[in-house]
XYZ file of C-alpha atoms in Angstrom:
458
model
C 49.900 17.316 -8.164
C 53.134 17.626 -5.948
C 53.051 13.870 -5.430
C 52.778 13.070 -9.289
C 55.736 12.822 -11.787
C 55.030 14.914 -15.012
C 54.702 13.414 -18.414
C 53.201 10.035 -17.026
C 49.646 8.512 -16.648
C 48.655 7.520 -13.176
C 45.817 5.604 -11.633
C 47.043 6.199 -8.037
C 49.041 8.608 -5.821
C 51.171 7.691 -2.840
C 52.538 9.282 0.042
C 54.806 7.787 2.751
C 52.164 5.683 4.293
C 48.859 6.153 2.201
C 47.906 5.244 -1.322
C 45.098 7.207 -3.012
C 43.766 4.975 -6.003
C 41.386 6.947 -8.278
C 39.198 6.639 -11.357
C 37.713 9.541 -13.392
C 33.906 9.395 -13.604
C 33.194 12.137 -16.257
C 33.596 15.344 -14.267
C 33.968 13.631 -10.937
C 36.565 11.193 -9.433
C 36.096 8.057 -7.571
C 38.987 7.797 -4.859
C 39.829 4.769 -2.755
C 42.164 5.524 0.234
C 44.394 2.698 1.330
C 47.622 1.840 2.989
C 50.693 1.163 0.793
C 50.778 -2.375 2.113
C 47.619 -3.317 0.431
C 47.332 -5.185 -2.890
C 47.248 -2.557 -5.736
C 45.476 -5.068 -7.945
C 42.685 -5.878 -5.230
C 42.435 -2.163 -4.701
C 41.829 -1.405 -8.489
C 39.173 -4.366 -8.637
C 37.492 -2.760 -5.575
C 37.515 0.627 -7.070
C 35.935 -0.612 -10.230
C 33.101 -2.174 -8.119
C 32.506 0.947 -6.445
C 32.212 2.900 -9.848
C 29.841 0.213 -11.163
C 27.453 0.758 -8.164
C 27.079 4.538 -8.735
C 25.101 4.120 -12.171
C 22.593 1.776 -10.348
C 21.369 4.698 -8.238
C 22.339 7.839 -10.259
C 21.016 8.572 -13.671
C 23.747 10.923 -14.418
C 27.351 11.297 -12.872
C 26.751 14.618 -11.541
C 27.334 16.038 -8.018
C 23.708 17.068 -7.482
C 22.585 13.521 -8.435
C 24.972 11.891 -6.201
C 24.110 14.132 -3.285
C 20.311 13.254 -3.752
C 21.161 9.545 -3.586
C 23.843 9.808 -1.062
C 22.263 7.407 1.481
C 21.481 4.740 -1.137
C 25.103 4.817 -2.246
C 26.372 4.663 1.467
C 24.299 1.579 2.064
C 25.569 -0.065 -1.168
C 29.202 0.884 -0.243
C 28.768 -0.618 3.160
C 27.975 -4.016 1.648
C 31.354 -3.888 -0.369
C 33.580 -2.823 2.570
C 33.174 -3.841 6.180
C 35.619 -2.873 8.960
C 38.290 -1.720 6.397
C 38.186 -5.025 4.497
C 36.440 -5.753 1.343
C 33.515 -8.352 1.301
C 33.366 -11.091 -1.306
C 30.292 -9.782 -3.108
C 29.348 -9.001 -6.790
C 26.915 -6.253 -8.195
C 23.948 -8.636 -8.144
C 24.420 -9.609 -4.565
C 24.754 -5.945 -3.476
C 21.517 -5.105 -5.167
C 19.606 -8.179 -3.464
C 21.101 -7.206 0.083
C 20.057 -3.487 -0.287
C 16.492 -4.174 -1.590
C 15.719 -7.069 0.690
C 12.329 -6.702 2.145
C 9.062 -8.739 2.847
C 6.461 -9.129 -0.032
C 4.117 -10.573 2.359
C 4.372 -7.790 4.876
C 3.609 -5.205 2.159
C 0.689 -7.238 0.998
C -0.765 -7.405 4.573
C -0.361 -3.654 5.112
C -1.862 -2.969 1.608
C -4.810 -5.162 2.411
C -5.305 -3.430 5.658
C -5.348 0.080 4.086
C -7.695 -1.201 1.358
C -10.033 -2.669 4.063
C -10.010 0.827 5.995
C -10.838 2.816 2.742
C -13.769 0.548 1.848
C -15.038 0.580 5.346
C -15.120 4.432 5.378
C -16.756 4.454 2.038
C -19.375 1.976 3.257
C -20.076 3.983 6.333
C -20.611 7.179 4.050
C -22.986 5.096 1.893
C -25.007 3.833 5.020
C -25.174 7.299 6.342
C -26.781 8.667 3.206
C -29.244 5.828 3.165
C -30.272 6.623 6.852
C -30.782 10.217 5.865
C -32.844 9.367 2.921
C -34.937 6.925 4.954
C -35.534 9.687 7.765
C -36.762 12.064 5.209
C -39.063 9.433 3.662
C -40.321 8.317 6.903
C -40.923 12.085 8.206
C -43.945 12.143 5.932
C -45.436 9.112 7.262
C -45.474 10.209 10.980
C -43.067 9.857 13.859
C -44.052 6.159 14.640
C -43.047 5.045 11.162
C -39.799 6.905 11.253
C -38.866 5.226 14.469
C -39.632 1.663 13.045
C -37.834 2.389 9.860
C -34.719 3.694 11.724
C -34.836 0.680 14.022
C -34.927 -1.839 11.089
C -32.050 -0.072 9.184
C -29.961 0.163 12.288
C -30.388 -3.531 12.961
C -29.342 -4.464 9.477
C -26.290 -2.322 9.594
C -23.156 -4.542 8.939
C -20.540 -4.897 11.521
C -17.335 -3.234 10.364
C -14.198 -4.454 12.084
C -10.661 -3.520 11.651
C -8.239 -5.733 9.951
C -7.230 -8.740 11.954
C -3.927 -8.598 13.623
C -1.317 -11.002 12.641
C -1.082 -13.822 15.100
C 2.360 -14.263 17.078
C 3.953 -17.474 16.064
C 7.049 -19.309 14.743
C 6.580 -17.898 11.257
C 9.799 -16.341 10.059
C 8.494 -14.829 6.662
C 8.912 -11.277 7.732
C 12.411 -11.787 8.954
C 14.143 -11.608 5.569
C 17.260 -9.547 6.955
C 17.815 -7.124 9.900
C 19.590 -4.798 7.507
C 16.429 -4.264 5.663
C 14.694 -3.513 9.023
C 17.307 -0.778 9.824
C 16.818 0.777 6.488
C 13.223 0.901 6.889
C 13.451 2.506 10.362
C 15.711 4.999 8.863
C 13.497 5.806 6.083
C 10.465 6.231 8.579
C 12.695 8.852 10.590
C 13.417 10.693 7.338
C 9.726 10.752 6.527
C 8.973 12.081 10.021
C 11.470 14.982 9.405
C 9.820 16.007 6.454
C 11.934 14.443 3.817
C 10.308 13.002 0.567
C 10.955 9.359 0.146
C 9.987 7.834 -3.269
C 8.267 4.370 -2.918
C 9.499 1.364 -4.745
C 7.669 -0.417 -7.624
C 7.382 -3.378 -5.282
C 4.913 -1.462 -3.165
C 2.892 -0.554 -6.152
C 2.802 -4.354 -7.148
C 1.640 -5.092 -3.521
C -1.121 -2.647 -3.767
C -2.482 -4.196 -6.887
C -2.443 -7.574 -5.090
C -4.370 -5.996 -2.257
C -7.005 -4.909 -4.666
C -7.424 -8.524 -5.825
C -7.473 -10.015 -2.333
C -9.342 -7.335 -0.416
C -11.078 -9.117 2.380
C -14.805 -8.955 2.914
C -16.006 -5.870 4.785
C -19.110 -7.638 6.153
C -17.669 -10.248 8.350
C -20.017 -12.741 10.176
C -19.768 -13.154 13.744
C -17.688 -16.152 13.064
C -14.934 -15.461 10.530
C -12.195 -17.941 9.058
C -8.955 -16.817 7.537
C -7.191 -19.497 5.479
C -3.786 -18.615 4.467
C -0.942 -20.358 2.670
C 2.589 -19.420 1.879
C 4.999 -21.133 -0.518
C 8.816 -21.105 -0.738
C 10.116 -22.766 -3.909
C 13.642 -23.178 -5.513
C 14.155 -24.712 -8.951
C 17.123 -25.219 -11.039
C 17.426 -23.439 -14.459
C 18.139 -26.834 -16.138
C 15.054 -28.266 -14.622
C 14.519 -30.009 -11.346
C 12.739 -28.952 -8.106
C 15.375 -28.451 -5.512
C 12.935 -27.653 -2.697
C 9.376 -26.875 -2.189
C 7.793 -25.883 1.132
C 4.273 -24.754 1.898
C 2.783 -23.592 5.058
C -0.942 -23.246 5.728
C -3.044 -22.192 8.645
C -6.731 -21.702 9.575
C -7.196 -18.736 11.969
C -10.401 -18.252 13.680
C -11.862 -14.767 14.775
C -15.163 -14.635 16.847
C -16.757 -11.290 17.186
C -19.936 -12.255 19.238
C -19.646 -14.004 22.491
C -22.587 -16.132 22.102
C -20.827 -18.087 19.372
C -17.791 -18.671 21.447
C -18.495 -22.279 21.984
C -18.516 -23.694 18.566
C -17.247 -26.650 16.519
C -15.438 -26.156 13.162
C -16.048 -28.973 10.388
C -13.014 -29.128 7.990
C -13.220 -30.638 4.572
C -9.721 -32.110 3.719
C -9.611 -33.069 -0.024
C -5.863 -32.971 -0.219
C -3.917 -35.662 -2.012
C -0.467 -34.197 -1.867
C 0.531 -35.472 1.441
C 0.498 -32.500 3.902
C 1.201 -32.875 7.548
C -1.604 -31.678 9.658
C -1.218 -30.101 13.261
C -3.881 -28.854 15.644
C -3.627 -26.331 18.314
C -2.698 -27.678 21.765
C -6.091 -26.786 23.250
C -7.941 -28.581 20.323
C -9.137 -32.027 20.809
C -6.838 -33.981 18.540
C -8.650 -37.276 18.730
C -11.932 -35.667 17.530
C -10.081 -34.098 14.693
C -8.409 -37.264 13.529
C -11.659 -39.222 13.580
C -14.315 -36.663 12.368
C -12.259 -33.787 10.979
C -13.865 -31.473 13.601
C -12.012 -28.876 15.356
C -13.321 -28.466 18.953
C -11.918 -27.558 22.381
C -10.474 -30.341 24.604
C -12.806 -28.909 27.308
C -16.299 -28.277 25.602
C -17.285 -26.065 28.556
C -14.483 -23.538 27.532
C -14.779 -20.725 24.962
C -12.671 -19.509 22.127
C -11.292 -16.038 22.564
C -13.250 -13.276 21.375
C -11.995 -10.438 19.084
C -8.620 -11.948 18.366
C -7.276 -14.396 15.640
C -6.527 -17.731 16.770
C -4.578 -20.375 14.738
C -6.641 -23.668 15.291
C -5.072 -25.673 12.447
C -1.940 -25.556 10.470
C -0.457 -27.864 7.866
C 2.971 -28.249 6.010
C 4.075 -29.669 2.772
C 7.649 -30.307 1.719
C 8.472 -32.137 -1.454
C 10.845 -32.432 -4.397
C 8.159 -33.892 -6.574
C 8.197 -31.700 -9.824
C 4.673 -32.612 -10.650
C 3.452 -30.601 -7.483
C 5.034 -27.297 -8.788
C 1.975 -24.985 -9.229
C 3.577 -22.755 -11.948
C 6.607 -24.060 -13.953
C 9.010 -21.434 -15.426
C 11.413 -22.372 -18.361
C 14.183 -19.843 -19.234
C 16.313 -20.504 -22.303
C 18.973 -17.873 -22.988
C 20.999 -18.445 -26.201
C 24.146 -16.389 -27.237
C 23.991 -14.865 -30.695
C 27.125 -13.008 -31.371
C 27.423 -10.199 -28.582
C 23.788 -10.452 -27.817
C 21.604 -13.025 -26.200
C 18.167 -14.348 -27.332
C 16.022 -15.121 -24.373
C 12.712 -17.302 -24.423
C 10.816 -17.700 -21.250
C 7.640 -19.906 -20.881
C 5.248 -20.584 -17.943
C 2.842 -23.320 -17.522
C 0.224 -23.644 -14.873
C 0.187 -27.336 -13.576
C -2.558 -27.160 -11.189
C -5.741 -26.384 -13.299
C -7.924 -25.572 -10.052
C -5.659 -22.648 -9.232
C -6.483 -19.084 -10.371
C -3.243 -16.962 -9.860
C -3.742 -13.179 -9.874
C -1.169 -10.402 -10.368
C 1.630 -12.771 -11.605
C 4.774 -11.088 -12.068
C 7.879 -13.056 -13.561
C 11.079 -10.783 -12.777
C 14.148 -11.440 -15.089
C 17.456 -9.771 -14.139
C 19.333 -7.925 -17.059
C 22.907 -6.896 -17.487
C 23.700 -3.218 -16.316
C 24.656 -0.664 -18.838
C 23.404 -2.183 -21.996
C 20.061 -0.416 -22.459
C 16.525 -1.759 -22.848
C 15.769 -5.194 -24.221
C 14.004 -5.660 -27.585
C 10.786 -7.463 -27.037
C 9.645 -10.018 -29.540
C 6.566 -12.093 -28.904
C 4.780 -11.732 -25.663
C 1.656 -12.909 -23.754
C 0.656 -10.176 -21.331
C 2.496 -6.938 -20.631
C 5.951 -5.920 -19.617
C 7.794 -3.410 -17.540
C 11.469 -2.379 -17.950
C 13.071 -1.065 -14.560
C 16.314 0.484 -15.909
C 17.366 1.429 -12.320
C 17.258 -1.911 -10.910
C 18.035 -3.702 -14.362
C 14.924 -5.848 -14.365
C 12.459 -7.010 -16.888
C 9.044 -7.662 -15.444
C 6.618 -9.838 -17.124
C 3.220 -9.110 -15.792
C 0.074 -11.311 -16.228
C -3.239 -10.202 -14.565
C -4.550 -13.633 -14.340
C -3.196 -17.199 -14.861
C -5.823 -20.057 -14.770
C -7.008 -23.035 -16.769
C -7.995 -20.791 -19.639
C -4.711 -19.086 -19.782
C -2.407 -21.834 -18.391
C 0.669 -21.103 -20.619
C 2.379 -18.314 -22.244
C 5.911 -17.250 -23.506
C 7.927 -14.023 -23.888
C 10.914 -13.522 -26.116
C 13.426 -10.672 -26.164
C 17.001 -9.873 -27.116
C 19.698 -7.928 -25.269
C 23.448 -7.909 -24.928
C 24.552 -10.262 -22.409
C 25.568 -13.763 -21.411
C 23.257 -16.702 -20.290
C 24.232 -16.374 -16.556
C 22.941 -12.602 -16.601
C 19.355 -13.700 -16.670
C 19.379 -15.709 -13.412
C 17.763 -15.881 -10.854
C 14.361 -15.469 -12.094
C 11.770 -14.720 -9.426
C 7.968 -15.065 -9.365
C 5.319 -13.445 -7.260
C 1.632 -14.027 -7.468
C -1.541 -14.023 -5.146
C -4.667 -16.326 -5.254
C -8.026 -16.567 -3.591
C -7.959 -20.368 -3.777
C -5.600 -22.434 -1.661
C -3.153 -25.008 -2.853
C -3.897 -27.878 -0.500
C -7.624 -28.154 -0.792
C -8.380 -27.789 2.927
C -11.469 -25.709 3.612
C -14.040 -25.107 6.337
C -17.373 -26.858 5.348
C -19.576 -25.654 8.293
C -19.625 -24.345 11.786
C -22.013 -25.850 14.595
C -22.636 -24.805 18.165
C -21.432 -27.281 20.936
C -24.833 -27.267 22.510
C -27.570 -28.427 20.313
C -25.279 -28.894 17.132
C -27.176 -26.044 15.389
C -25.562 -24.386 12.446
C -23.718 -21.047 12.847
C -23.381 -18.768 9.855
C -19.729 -17.809 9.020
C -17.543 -16.138 6.564
C -14.183 -17.275 5.062
C -11.182 -15.368 3.496
C -8.691 -17.528 1.520
C -5.280 -16.318 0.389
C -2.262 -18.202 -1.329
C 0.790 -16.022 -1.231
C 4.454 -16.402 -2.323
C 7.241 -16.156 0.207
C 9.998 -17.104 -2.005
C 9.793 -18.419 -5.767
C 13.159 -18.589 -7.475
C 14.747 -20.336 -10.514
C 18.498 -20.256 -10.052
């Protein structure tokens, strides 16, 4: 008060060398401390951006609410100012940077947790069966009990832990070092007893895990066929880039099946580029579509995932887009009417847990939903409208969503899409497995997943 002249309104206070720029936030004040040499207009703009960040994390502008979300606010403020200088970012970019994580990694962890829970349930069920069999066999004599127990034990399925992710050149998990630092910090807080609330993305990944839970009873030879897609489209149409990476990973659980040949059925007509592992006989694969080691006397590794074949598809051909999204926002006075449509172009696909996320303007309330196929969720904290579709297939290949909200057309982009599928995109599968000696067939199991790395309409 000593630095202010009476009878005038102020937005800043100055001393000999320091300027305090402030803005009232109900009962609180947001204060920005700068030097007198800085541009006051830029300082006011920076202060307004700071004040717009707070409602993104705090439901009420109260001291207790801000203290509860202090770390979230610090991470967001760190994106605005770095080393004393303001970064050229807007509110949407700050939200993206602070929430950047890997959907694929969360799906993998959720799959592993689901597999462990189902394995424990299977073990408990088998234990009850064994106890029941022993009680029934006891009345028939000790010899009958011994035979029954031996038969049941021989039929007990092999329960293995979730396969470890192979080390390779895949960069799908490296979406930003800052995200890793935040995750490590949150883990430390959890270890100290702090209660950390999980985000909705984790819940969505758990649902995806329930759809793609791998089989518990793996055969001695197990194949994992995995594809990941990264796609970017323009809002006015046109495919800017589409890149798909696929891989067949082999896991052998029994040493007697370590010397095998894998017969691949390639019905792809999209023009994928195939590449075999360096230890695989490339000539044999090119001539007969059979994956075998260059030295037939050698064996595949036991109890580890080995990538034996990978493929890549990069294109700008719009006809190859698996799921097209059209977003049509039109201004109507101060509000905007938004119509979004999806269409499945690949009829052979079955997409599960489809979520189409549309960004919304901040501080304008909830959207008014008109017609909709499926369900929706409104995340007021993240300013997102999530259009949720359990299944998109040939029987449910198109649908639309209409809603109204205050805003401008640019506020509703980028639209992001996530889904999972148990059918791969490029029609590359393992048809059979045979032993090197004698060419006798070998029983095997397969697990196919088609995941989204990035799917955006800019």
